[in-house]
Amino acid sequence: MPSLSEETAGRIDHLEPGAVIGIVGGGQLGRMMALSARYRGFRIGVLDPMPDCPVGQVADFQITADYDDRDAIRRLAERSDVLTYEFENVDAEALDGVRDQVAIPQGTELLRVTQDRVHEKTFVNRHGFATAPWRQVDGMDDLEKALDELGYPTVLKTRTGGYDGHGQMVLRSADDLWQVAERTRQDTARGVGFPPSILEGFVDFSFEASVLVTGNGSQYVTFPMVRNDHRHNILHMTLAPAGAGREIEEEAGRLALRLAEGFRLAGTLAIELFVMPDGGLVVNEMAPRPHNSGHYTIEACSLDQFDAHIRGIAGWPLAQPRLLSPAVMVNILGQHVRPVLGQLTDHPEWNLHDYGKAEVRTDRKMGHLTVLTDDPRATARDLEASGCWDDLR
């Protein structure tokens, strides 16, 4: 892992309009980064395996190759002034290999910590914040010992590669442990060992929340804490603000700033939280880039999360974002596209964002919509009553 001085050396004082920002990853987060960068006067390159990907539709050029293609990453670096990424599962070593060619303001320490749940939990705990109780698990013996210590129910998660519930299994009883043991025996017979994992104890929380923080390497600003509703392990709806009370929301901001300072953050970082019945905060996960739960900021804040990210990696100063209006954001998955489009003309208050994805698939994030409102809870009920999201109930 690079030293802190090496991480800092990958940053720039100030990126001027006309410079090229290279984005590793061509999905919706990169698309919205690119659109924000366009408004700042930057040019955009993207690396993605899918031709005409969402970012490619708004970029100056696309390199069509796999994310771990080191030659392709080097070609992107050669044509860029700064590299950024839109998702965690980027080859950190490949990025380290092009530091001599291009600035990487976010560095790779942030990637390495958030790619590995053991590193992530350790980082959070070391900075004085709570997580769910957890144990590192590298085999069945470790798993059985961890279950003795944490008890049921628990969640078994792979250390790397999981998102939207992938790579996770809830263990509620010894029957579930038997299923893991049987699967492990089958995997071993196929030459695949027990995947490096962690076991997390269940947290009896009141609701899920998140907070965004953006930095430029020396200055850090936070966005309002928001309330999140997940369905089938996919974010369904975000209410801004969270309505948890001033003390809790201020503590979430302090937590975000402390973690950002620990990384000397450049760009946007999302921190997913559990809010406990007593008002305490438990850190669930971190994402080293703009986040689904921050999409409301495009309409609702004085500075949105994508503008903040671009300013941060460009070394520009950051103004503290202000919430201009309460808002509700709801995801549009593949099965929701037709119902939403069918009602769009009846709802002038719906701010639709389409991600430009060529193939509509069930549970695939195809877009989102945001509604500005004086009463987020009432608006959330109205959205549910539209019937567009009935499949998630």
mmCIF file of C-alpha atoms in Angstrom:
data_model
loop_
_atom_site.group_PDB
_atom_site.id
_atom_site.type_symbol
_atom_site.label_atom_id
_atom_site.label_comp_id
_atom_site.label_asym_id
_atom_site.label_seq_id
_atom_site.Cartn_x
_atom_site.Cartn_y
_atom_site.Cartn_z
ATOM 1 C CA MET A 1 0.000 0.000 0.000
ATOM 2 C CA PRO A 2 1.399 3.447 -0.870
ATOM 3 C CA SER A 3 2.584 5.649 1.982
ATOM 4 C CA LEU A 4 0.613 8.740 2.967
ATOM 5 C CA SER A 5 3.230 10.920 1.293
ATOM 6 C CA GLU A 6 2.826 8.935 -1.924
ATOM 7 C CA GLU A 7 -0.957 9.304 -1.707
ATOM 8 C CA THR A 8 -0.629 13.076 -1.265
ATOM 9 C CA ALA A 9 1.827 13.284 -4.155
ATOM 10 C CA GLY A 10 -0.888 12.002 -6.497
ATOM 11 C CA ARG A 11 -2.941 15.149 -5.996
ATOM 12 C CA ILE A 12 -2.932 18.436 -7.840
ATOM 13 C CA ASP A 13 -3.163 22.044 -6.710
ATOM 14 C CA HIS A 14 -5.845 23.110 -9.168
ATOM 15 C CA LEU A 15 -7.174 21.560 -12.367
ATOM 16 C CA GLU A 16 -8.166 24.122 -14.992
ATOM 17 C CA PRO A 17 -11.092 23.892 -17.433
ATOM 18 C CA GLY A 18 -10.088 22.092 -20.613
ATOM 19 C CA ALA A 19 -8.214 19.391 -18.698
ATOM 20 C CA VAL A 20 -9.236 15.748 -19.178
ATOM 21 C CA ILE A 21 -10.795 13.689 -16.380
ATOM 22 C CA GLY A 22 -10.544 9.940 -16.991
ATOM 23 C CA ILE A 23 -13.262 7.846 -15.348
ATOM 24 C CA VAL A 24 -12.768 4.146 -14.655
ATOM 25 C CA GLY A 25 -16.273 2.721 -14.968
ATOM 26 C CA GLY A 26 -19.017 3.728 -17.363
ATOM 27 C CA GLY A 27 -22.226 3.380 -15.347
ATOM 28 C CA GLN A 28 -24.726 5.890 -14.020
ATOM 29 C CA LEU A 29 -22.502 7.331 -11.295
ATOM 30 C CA GLY A 30 -19.778 8.030 -13.834
ATOM 31 C CA ARG A 31 -22.353 9.518 -16.204
ATOM 32 C CA MET A 32 -23.504 12.018 -13.596
ATOM 33 C CA MET A 33 -19.870 12.790 -12.684
ATOM 34 C CA ALA A 34 -19.178 13.444 -16.365
ATOM 35 C CA LEU A 35 -22.162 15.752 -16.764
ATOM 36 C CA SER A 36 -21.056 17.770 -13.741
ATOM 37 C CA ALA A 37 -17.514 17.918 -15.130
ATOM 38 C CA ARG A 38 -18.884 19.188 -18.447
ATOM 39 C CA TYR A 39 -20.462 22.162 -16.689
ATOM 40 C CA ARG A 40 -17.058 22.938 -15.143
ATOM 41 C CA GLY A 41 -15.454 22.947 -18.597
ATOM 42 C CA PHE A 42 -13.587 19.629 -18.363
ATOM 43 C CA ARG A 43 -13.268 16.967 -21.042
ATOM 44 C CA ILE A 44 -14.048 13.335 -20.280
ATOM 45 C CA GLY A 45 -12.556 9.952 -21.094
ATOM 46 C CA VAL A 46 -13.918 6.636 -19.848
ATOM 47 C CA LEU A 47 -12.793 3.025 -19.566
ATOM 48 C CA ASP A 48 -15.624 0.494 -19.727
ATOM 49 C CA PRO A 49 -16.120 -2.900 -21.423
ATOM 50 C CA MET A 50 -19.555 -1.994 -22.793
ATOM 51 C CA PRO A 51 -19.606 0.044 -26.030
ATOM 52 C CA ASP A 52 -21.796 3.154 -25.813
ATOM 53 C CA CYS A 53 -21.997 2.838 -22.024
ATOM 54 C CA PRO A 54 -23.824 5.562 -20.059
ATOM 55 C CA VAL A 55 -20.614 7.588 -19.615
ATOM 56 C CA GLY A 56 -19.523 6.932 -23.198
ATOM 57 C CA GLN A 57 -22.673 8.678 -24.411
ATOM 58 C CA VAL A 58 -21.513 11.980 -22.869
ATOM 59 C CA ALA A 59 -17.703 11.541 -22.983
ATOM 60 C CA ASP A 60 -15.104 12.817 -25.456
ATOM 61 C CA PHE A 61 -13.683 9.333 -25.874
ATOM 62 C CA GLN A 62 -14.134 5.784 -24.612
ATOM 63 C CA ILE A 63 -11.584 3.005 -24.253
ATOM 64 C CA THR A 64 -13.580 -0.213 -24.531
ATOM 65 C CA ALA A 65 -11.843 -2.814 -22.385
ATOM 66 C CA ASP A 66 -12.184 -4.706 -19.106
ATOM 67 C CA TYR A 67 -11.544 -2.811 -15.898
ATOM 68 C CA ASP A 68 -8.532 -4.965 -15.032
ATOM 69 C CA ASP A 69 -6.901 -4.492 -18.453
ATOM 70 C CA ARG A 70 -3.704 -2.751 -17.385
ATOM 71 C CA ASP A 71 -2.765 -1.712 -20.899
ATOM 72 C CA ALA A 72 -6.173 -0.050 -21.264
ATOM 73 C CA ILE A 73 -5.798 1.768 -17.940
ATOM 74 C CA ARG A 74 -2.400 3.019 -19.062
ATOM 75 C CA ARG A 75 -3.920 4.266 -22.336
ATOM 76 C CA LEU A 76 -6.610 6.106 -20.362
ATOM 77 C CA ALA A 77 -3.928 7.592 -18.107
ATOM 78 C CA GLU A 78 -1.880 8.771 -21.090
ATOM 79 C CA ARG A 79 -4.856 10.781 -22.376
ATOM 80 C CA SER A 80 -5.994 12.158 -18.991
ATOM 81 C CA ASP A 81 -4.841 14.744 -16.481
ATOM 82 C CA VAL A 82 -6.702 13.142 -13.568
ATOM 83 C CA LEU A 83 -8.173 9.693 -12.981
ATOM 84 C CA THR A 84 -11.214 8.944 -10.843
ATOM 85 C CA TYR A 85 -13.448 5.885 -10.413
ATOM 86 C CA GLU A 86 -17.177 5.327 -10.069
ATOM 87 C CA PHE A 87 -17.159 2.026 -8.158
ATOM 88 C CA GLU A 88 -15.009 0.180 -5.617
ATOM 89 C CA ASN A 89 -13.954 -2.915 -7.527
ATOM 90 C CA VAL A 90 -11.106 -1.248 -9.405
ATOM 91 C CA ASP A 91 -7.639 -2.794 -9.591
ATOM 92 C CA ALA A 92 -5.741 -0.624 -7.095
ATOM 93 C CA GLU A 93 -2.385 -2.013 -8.215
ATOM 94 C CA ALA A 94 -3.174 -1.061 -11.809
ATOM 95 C CA LEU A 95 -3.874 2.498 -10.681
ATOM 96 C CA ASP A 96 -0.635 2.560 -8.694
ATOM 97 C CA GLY A 97 1.122 1.525 -11.894
ATOM 98 C CA VAL A 98 0.104 4.751 -13.705
ATOM 99 C CA ARG A 99 0.924 7.250 -10.959
ATOM 100 C CA ASP A 100 3.933 8.340 -13.000
ATOM 101 C CA GLN A 101 1.602 9.421 -15.813
ATOM 102 C CA VAL A 102 -1.470 10.931 -14.205
ATOM 103 C CA ALA A 103 -2.742 12.404 -10.954
ATOM 104 C CA ILE A 104 -5.034 10.152 -8.896
ATOM 105 C CA PRO A 105 -6.402 12.563 -6.279
ATOM 106 C CA GLN A 106 -8.415 9.932 -4.406
ATOM 107 C CA GLY A 107 -5.337 7.734 -4.108
ATOM 108 C CA THR A 108 -5.615 3.995 -3.664
ATOM 109 C CA GLU A 109 -5.583 3.684 0.128
ATOM 110 C CA LEU A 110 -9.268 4.649 0.099
ATOM 111 C CA LEU A 111 -9.937 1.927 -2.482
ATOM 112 C CA ARG A 112 -8.051 -0.736 -0.569
ATOM 113 C CA VAL A 113 -9.831 0.030 2.686
ATOM 114 C CA THR A 114 -13.348 0.072 1.198
ATOM 115 C CA GLN A 115 -12.753 -2.972 -1.035
ATOM 116 C CA ASP A 116 -12.112 -5.238 1.954
ATOM 117 C CA ARG A 117 -14.643 -5.453 4.781
ATOM 118 C CA VAL A 118 -11.973 -6.400 7.342
ATOM 119 C CA HIS A 119 -9.896 -3.336 6.451
ATOM 120 C CA GLU A 120 -13.025 -1.177 6.411
ATOM 121 C CA LYS A 121 -14.291 -2.279 9.829
ATOM 122 C CA THR A 122 -10.807 -1.950 11.281
ATOM 123 C CA PHE A 123 -10.431 1.594 9.911
ATOM 124 C CA VAL A 124 -13.798 2.680 11.333
ATOM 125 C CA ASN A 125 -13.165 1.100 14.745
ATOM 126 C CA ARG A 126 -9.647 2.576 14.891
ATOM 127 C CA HIS A 127 -11.125 6.045 14.426
ATOM 128 C CA GLY A 128 -13.412 5.540 17.405
ATOM 129 C CA PHE A 129 -16.727 4.636 15.772
ATOM 130 C CA ALA A 130 -18.974 1.634 16.264
ATOM 131 C CA THR A 131 -19.688 -1.106 13.742
ATOM 132 C CA ALA A 132 -21.744 -4.257 14.083
ATOM 133 C CA PRO A 133 -19.803 -6.879 16.084
ATOM 134 C CA TRP A 134 -17.708 -8.822 13.598
ATOM 135 C CA ARG A 135 -15.119 -11.559 13.243
ATOM 136 C CA GLN A 136 -12.741 -12.418 10.410
ATOM 137 C CA VAL A 137 -13.619 -15.825 8.975
ATOM 138 C CA ASP A 138 -11.262 -17.793 6.726
ATOM 139 C CA GLY A 139 -12.737 -21.284 6.997
ATOM 140 C CA MET A 140 -15.347 -23.459 8.683
ATOM 141 C CA ASP A 141 -13.379 -23.667 11.932
ATOM 142 C CA ASP A 142 -13.259 -19.862 12.108
ATOM 143 C CA LEU A 143 -16.959 -19.674 11.284
ATOM 144 C CA GLU A 144 -17.977 -22.080 14.031
ATOM 145 C CA LYS A 145 -15.823 -20.226 16.574
ATOM 146 C CA ALA A 146 -17.254 -16.868 15.474
ATOM 147 C CA LEU A 147 -20.811 -18.197 15.804
ATOM 148 C CA ASP A 148 -20.036 -19.354 19.343
ATOM 149 C CA GLU A 149 -18.975 -15.780 20.137
ATOM 150 C CA LEU A 150 -21.638 -13.811 18.242
ATOM 151 C CA GLY A 151 -24.541 -16.253 18.256
ATOM 152 C CA TYR A 152 -27.496 -16.353 15.850
ATOM 153 C CA PRO A 153 -28.695 -14.564 13.798
ATOM 154 C CA THR A 154 -25.637 -13.305 11.942
ATOM 155 C CA VAL A 155 -24.662 -12.366 8.398
ATOM 156 C CA LEU A 156 -21.818 -14.096 6.568
ATOM 157 C CA LYS A 157 -20.276 -11.732 3.998
ATOM 158 C CA THR A 158 -17.397 -12.150 1.586
ATOM 159 C CA ARG A 159 -14.569 -9.745 2.379
ATOM 160 C CA THR A 160 -14.506 -8.362 -1.164
ATOM 161 C CA GLY A 161 -16.756 -7.945 -4.170
ATOM 162 C CA GLY A 162 -20.193 -7.725 -2.577
ATOM 163 C CA TYR A 163 -22.842 -5.124 -3.433
ATOM 164 C CA ASP A 164 -26.644 -4.845 -3.230
ATOM 165 C CA GLY A 165 -26.728 -7.979 -1.095
ATOM 166 C CA HIS A 166 -24.475 -10.109 -3.311
ATOM 167 C CA GLY A 167 -21.932 -12.238 -1.438
ATOM 168 C CA GLN A 168 -24.072 -12.341 1.727
ATOM 169 C CA MET A 169 -25.936 -15.058 3.584
ATOM 170 C CA VAL A 170 -28.035 -14.738 6.723
ATOM 171 C CA LEU A 171 -27.391 -17.496 9.268
ATOM 172 C CA ARG A 172 -30.368 -17.967 11.571
ATOM 173 C CA SER A 173 -29.759 -21.462 12.921
ATOM 174 C CA ALA A 174 -27.520 -24.528 12.782
ATOM 175 C CA ASP A 175 -29.401 -25.588 9.628
ATOM 176 C CA ASP A 176 -27.948 -22.575 7.808
ATOM 177 C CA LEU A 177 -24.474 -23.452 9.099
ATOM 178 C CA TRP A 178 -24.943 -26.933 7.664
ATOM 179 C CA GLN A 179 -25.768 -25.396 4.263
ATOM 180 C CA VAL A 180 -22.537 -23.372 4.372
ATOM 181 C CA ALA A 181 -20.574 -26.489 5.289
ATOM 182 C CA GLU A 182 -22.146 -28.460 2.434
ATOM 183 C CA ARG A 183 -21.470 -25.686 -0.059
ATOM 184 C CA THR A 184 -17.877 -25.478 1.179
ATOM 185 C CA ARG A 185 -17.390 -29.221 0.639
ATOM 186 C CA GLN A 186 -18.717 -28.891 -2.914
ATOM 187 C CA ASP A 187 -16.529 -25.862 -3.619
ATOM 188 C CA THR A 188 -13.471 -27.652 -2.239
ATOM 189 C CA ALA A 189 -14.158 -30.616 -4.540
ATOM 190 C CA ARG A 190 -14.162 -28.179 -7.474
ATOM 191 C CA GLY A 191 -10.883 -26.651 -6.347
ATOM 192 C CA VAL A 192 -12.475 -23.510 -4.905
ATOM 193 C CA GLY A 193 -11.691 -22.846 -1.278
ATOM 194 C CA PHE A 194 -13.709 -21.112 1.429
ATOM 195 C CA PRO A 195 -13.864 -17.439 0.398
ATOM 196 C CA PRO A 196 -12.229 -14.962 2.807
ATOM 197 C CA SER A 197 -15.195 -13.596 4.764
ATOM 198 C CA ILE A 198 -16.417 -11.819 7.840
ATOM 199 C CA LEU A 199 -19.265 -12.725 10.171
ATOM 200 C CA GLU A 200 -21.359 -9.824 11.446
ATOM 201 C CA GLY A 201 -23.759 -9.881 14.338
ATOM 202 C CA PHE A 202 -27.258 -8.519 13.756
ATOM 203 C CA VAL A 203 -27.879 -4.919 14.784
ATOM 204 C CA ASP A 204 -31.302 -4.027 16.185
ATOM 205 C CA PHE A 205 -31.519 -0.585 14.580
ATOM 206 C CA SER A 206 -34.378 1.888 14.235
ATOM 207 C CA PHE A 207 -33.667 2.826 10.623
ATOM 208 C CA GLU A 208 -30.961 2.990 7.975
ATOM 209 C CA ALA A 209 -29.329 6.279 7.052
ATOM 210 C CA SER A 210 -26.363 7.684 5.187
ATOM 211 C CA VAL A 211 -24.244 10.808 5.102
ATOM 212 C CA LEU A 212 -21.977 12.116 2.343
ATOM 213 C CA VAL A 213 -18.726 13.973 2.830
ATOM 214 C CA THR A 214 -16.529 15.558 0.162
ATOM 215 C CA GLY A 215 -12.955 16.774 0.410
ATOM 216 C CA ASN A 216 -10.241 18.323 -1.734
ATOM 217 C CA GLY A 217 -7.413 16.836 0.320
ATOM 218 C CA SER A 218 -7.394 19.549 2.979
ATOM 219 C CA GLN A 219 -10.947 20.945 3.215
ATOM 220 C CA TYR A 220 -14.042 18.841 3.948
ATOM 221 C CA VAL A 221 -17.791 19.490 3.752
ATOM 222 C CA THR A 222 -20.780 17.323 4.605
ATOM 223 C CA PHE A 223 -24.252 16.833 3.164
ATOM 224 C CA PRO A 224 -27.396 16.315 5.277
ATOM 225 C CA MET A 225 -27.984 12.950 6.866
ATOM 226 C CA VAL A 226 -30.760 11.098 5.001
ATOM 227 C CA ARG A 227 -33.078 8.184 5.760
ATOM 228 C CA ASN A 228 -32.917 5.129 3.460
ATOM 229 C CA ASP A 229 -35.364 2.329 2.738
ATOM 230 C CA HIS A 230 -33.887 -0.843 1.210
ATOM 231 C CA ARG A 231 -35.981 -3.558 -0.453
ATOM 232 C CA HIS A 232 -34.408 -6.913 -1.280
ATOM 233 C CA ASN A 233 -30.973 -5.454 -0.428
ATOM 234 C CA ILE A 234 -31.333 -2.689 -3.050
ATOM 235 C CA LEU A 235 -31.878 0.956 -2.105
ATOM 236 C CA HIS A 236 -35.501 1.805 -2.859
ATOM 237 C CA MET A 237 -36.090 5.283 -1.460
ATOM 238 C CA THR A 238 -34.255 8.113 0.278
ATOM 239 C CA LEU A 239 -35.877 10.831 2.385
ATOM 240 C CA ALA A 240 -33.952 14.058 2.893
ATOM 241 C CA PRO A 241 -33.409 15.139 5.564
ATOM 242 C CA ALA A 242 -33.499 12.084 7.804
ATOM 243 C CA GLY A 243 -35.671 13.773 10.428
ATOM 244 C CA ALA A 244 -33.710 12.088 13.206
ATOM 245 C CA GLY A 245 -33.230 15.210 15.312
ATOM 246 C CA ARG A 246 -30.509 17.830 15.362
ATOM 247 C CA GLU A 247 -28.196 16.070 17.840
ATOM 248 C CA ILE A 248 -28.110 12.788 15.884
ATOM 249 C CA GLU A 249 -27.701 14.515 12.520
ATOM 250 C CA GLU A 250 -24.880 16.722 13.824
ATOM 251 C CA GLU A 251 -23.133 13.655 15.224
ATOM 252 C CA ALA A 252 -23.392 11.990 11.794
ATOM 253 C CA GLY A 253 -21.682 15.038 10.296
ATOM 254 C CA ARG A 254 -18.886 14.923 12.873
ATOM 255 C CA LEU A 255 -18.404 11.207 12.209
ATOM 256 C CA ALA A 256 -18.167 11.825 8.452
ATOM 257 C CA LEU A 257 -15.624 14.612 8.877
ATOM 258 C CA ARG A 258 -13.459 12.479 11.185
ATOM 259 C CA LEU A 259 -13.351 9.610 8.670
ATOM 260 C CA ALA A 260 -12.685 12.015 5.776
ATOM 261 C CA GLU A 261 -9.750 13.504 7.646
ATOM 262 C CA GLY A 262 -8.437 9.994 8.277
ATOM 263 C CA PHE A 263 -8.246 9.444 4.512
ATOM 264 C CA ARG A 264 -7.249 13.047 3.658
ATOM 265 C CA LEU A 265 -10.207 12.658 1.366
ATOM 266 C CA ALA A 266 -10.328 13.991 -2.184
ATOM 267 C CA GLY A 267 -13.707 13.485 -3.840
ATOM 268 C CA THR A 268 -16.960 12.212 -2.341
ATOM 269 C CA LEU A 269 -17.294 9.445 0.250
ATOM 270 C CA ALA A 270 -20.616 7.877 1.298
ATOM 271 C CA ILE A 271 -21.053 6.422 4.775
ATOM 272 C CA GLU A 272 -23.999 4.092 5.386
ATOM 273 C CA LEU A 273 -25.261 4.036 8.968
ATOM 274 C CA PHE A 274 -27.612 2.255 11.325
ATOM 275 C CA VAL A 275 -29.439 4.599 13.699
ATOM 276 C CA MET A 276 -30.014 2.832 17.002
ATOM 277 C CA PRO A 277 -33.079 3.186 19.265
ATOM 278 C CA ASP A 278 -31.012 5.260 21.729
ATOM 279 C CA GLY A 279 -29.819 7.584 18.952
ATOM 280 C CA GLY A 280 -26.391 6.002 18.639
ATOM 281 C CA LEU A 281 -24.799 5.562 15.201
ATOM 282 C CA VAL A 282 -23.284 2.346 13.861
ATOM 283 C CA VAL A 283 -21.264 2.461 10.635
ATOM 284 C CA ASN A 284 -22.372 -0.225 8.189
ATOM 285 C CA GLU A 285 -20.361 0.410 5.002
ATOM 286 C CA MET A 286 -18.442 3.090 3.146
ATOM 287 C CA ALA A 287 -18.357 3.793 -0.590
ATOM 288 C CA PRO A 288 -15.408 5.800 -2.009
ATOM 289 C CA ARG A 289 -17.468 7.729 -4.574
ATOM 290 C CA PRO A 290 -20.866 9.390 -5.022
ATOM 291 C CA HIS A 291 -23.717 7.226 -3.835
ATOM 292 C CA ASN A 292 -27.256 6.243 -4.810
ATOM 293 C CA SER A 293 -28.624 7.816 -1.623
ATOM 294 C CA GLY A 294 -27.121 11.168 -2.646
ATOM 295 C CA HIS A 295 -28.957 11.551 -5.951
ATOM 296 C CA TYR A 296 -31.517 13.837 -4.308
ATOM 297 C CA THR A 297 -28.769 16.487 -4.022
ATOM 298 C CA ILE A 298 -29.024 17.271 -7.764
ATOM 299 C CA GLU A 299 -32.345 19.073 -7.271
ATOM 300 C CA ALA A 300 -32.395 19.658 -3.525
ATOM 301 C CA CYS A 301 -28.983 21.096 -2.582
ATOM 302 C CA SER A 302 -26.946 24.190 -3.362
ATOM 303 C CA LEU A 303 -24.092 21.869 -4.392
ATOM 304 C CA ASP A 304 -24.830 18.335 -5.550
ATOM 305 C CA GLN A 305 -22.685 15.307 -4.760
ATOM 306 C CA PHE A 306 -21.319 15.044 -8.314
ATOM 307 C CA ASP A 307 -20.351 18.702 -8.547
ATOM 308 C CA ALA A 308 -18.690 18.330 -5.150
ATOM 309 C CA HIS A 309 -16.808 15.224 -6.281
ATOM 310 C CA ILE A 310 -15.473 16.951 -9.404
ATOM 311 C CA ARG A 311 -14.480 20.056 -7.438
ATOM 312 C CA GLY A 312 -12.769 17.841 -4.867
ATOM 313 C CA ILE A 313 -10.644 15.843 -7.298
ATOM 314 C CA ALA A 314 -9.863 19.042 -9.262
ATOM 315 C CA GLY A 315 -8.493 20.702 -6.132
ATOM 316 C CA TRP A 316 -11.130 23.441 -6.194
ATOM 317 C CA PRO A 317 -12.467 25.027 -2.976
ATOM 318 C CA LEU A 318 -15.683 23.629 -1.528
ATOM 319 C CA ALA A 319 -18.652 25.550 -0.152
ATOM 320 C CA GLN A 320 -20.711 23.909 2.577
ATOM 321 C CA PRO A 321 -23.781 22.418 0.789
ATOM 322 C CA ARG A 322 -27.179 23.719 1.883
ATOM 323 C CA LEU A 323 -30.417 21.772 1.662
ATOM 324 C CA LEU A 324 -32.667 24.082 -0.362
ATOM 325 C CA SER A 325 -35.734 21.855 -0.110
ATOM 326 C CA PRO A 326 -36.675 18.569 1.551
ATOM 327 C CA ALA A 327 -36.869 15.812 -1.048
ATOM 328 C CA VAL A 328 -37.645 12.182 -1.766
ATOM 329 C CA MET A 329 -35.576 10.104 -4.212
ATOM 330 C CA VAL A 330 -36.810 6.747 -5.492
ATOM 331 C CA ASN A 331 -34.977 4.260 -7.699
ATOM 332 C CA ILE A 332 -36.398 3.077 -11.005
ATOM 333 C CA LEU A 333 -35.461 -0.563 -11.564
ATOM 334 C CA GLY A 334 -36.064 -2.395 -14.823
ATOM 335 C CA GLN A 335 -39.540 -3.570 -13.831
ATOM 336 C CA HIS A 336 -40.546 -0.008 -12.926
ATOM 337 C CA VAL A 337 -39.671 1.681 -16.220
ATOM 338 C CA ARG A 338 -42.973 1.165 -18.025
ATOM 339 C CA PRO A 339 -45.181 2.000 -14.994
ATOM 340 C CA VAL A 340 -43.204 5.194 -14.321
ATOM 341 C CA LEU A 341 -43.220 6.317 -17.961
ATOM 342 C CA GLY A 342 -46.927 5.559 -18.120
ATOM 343 C CA GLN A 343 -47.631 8.041 -15.309
ATOM 344 C CA LEU A 344 -44.924 10.627 -16.024
ATOM 345 C CA THR A 345 -47.226 13.079 -17.814
ATOM 346 C CA ASP A 346 -49.536 13.132 -14.786
ATOM 347 C CA HIS A 347 -46.783 14.170 -12.378
ATOM 348 C CA PRO A 348 -45.004 17.436 -13.173
ATOM 349 C CA GLU A 349 -43.338 17.218 -9.748
ATOM 350 C CA TRP A 350 -41.388 14.087 -10.768
ATOM 351 C CA ASN A 351 -37.812 14.965 -11.782
ATOM 352 C CA LEU A 352 -36.807 11.991 -13.935
ATOM 353 C CA HIS A 353 -33.205 10.882 -14.509
ATOM 354 C CA ASP A 354 -32.649 8.186 -17.157
ATOM 355 C CA TYR A 355 -29.243 6.470 -17.128
ATOM 356 C CA GLY A 356 -29.111 5.632 -20.824
ATOM 357 C CA LYS A 357 -28.705 1.882 -20.342
ATOM 358 C CA ALA A 358 -29.406 -0.123 -23.467
ATOM 359 C CA GLU A 359 -30.923 -3.215 -21.844
ATOM 360 C CA VAL A 360 -33.822 -3.113 -19.407
ATOM 361 C CA ARG A 361 -33.578 -5.917 -16.833
ATOM 362 C CA THR A 362 -35.447 -6.767 -13.661
ATOM 363 C CA ASP A 363 -33.745 -5.259 -10.583
ATOM 364 C CA ARG A 364 -31.291 -3.305 -12.754
ATOM 365 C CA LYS A 365 -31.049 0.389 -11.857
ATOM 366 C CA MET A 366 -32.337 2.191 -14.942
ATOM 367 C CA GLY A 367 -32.873 5.626 -13.448
ATOM 368 C CA HIS A 368 -34.324 7.519 -10.516
ATOM 369 C CA LEU A 369 -36.707 10.324 -9.826
ATOM 370 C CA THR A 370 -36.669 13.050 -7.204
ATOM 371 C CA VAL A 371 -39.579 15.013 -5.795
ATOM 372 C CA LEU A 372 -39.080 18.300 -3.938
ATOM 373 C CA THR A 373 -41.582 18.539 -1.113
ATOM 374 C CA ASP A 374 -42.447 20.170 2.195
ATOM 375 C CA ASP A 375 -43.452 16.791 3.639
ATOM 376 C CA PRO A 376 -41.151 13.893 2.630
ATOM 377 C CA ARG A 377 -43.162 11.257 4.496
ATOM 378 C CA ALA A 378 -46.398 12.238 2.782
ATOM 379 C CA THR A 379 -44.644 12.341 -0.585
ATOM 380 C CA ALA A 380 -43.172 8.889 0.041
ATOM 381 C CA ARG A 381 -46.702 7.584 0.680
ATOM 382 C CA ASP A 382 -47.937 9.226 -2.526
ATOM 383 C CA LEU A 383 -45.173 7.615 -4.549
ATOM 384 C CA GLU A 384 -45.971 4.199 -3.113
ATOM 385 C CA ALA A 385 -49.674 4.754 -3.789
ATOM 386 C CA SER A 386 -48.925 5.353 -7.493
ATOM 387 C CA GLY A 387 -48.491 1.576 -7.871
ATOM 388 C CA CYS A 388 -45.258 1.919 -9.876
ATOM 389 C CA TRP A 389 -43.275 0.085 -7.184
ATOM 390 C CA ASP A 390 -45.862 -2.498 -6.098
ATOM 391 C CA ASP A 391 -43.483 -5.387 -6.853
ATOM 392 C CA LEU A 392 -41.252 -4.307 -3.945
ATOM 393 C CA ARG A 393 -43.889 -4.563 -1.239
#
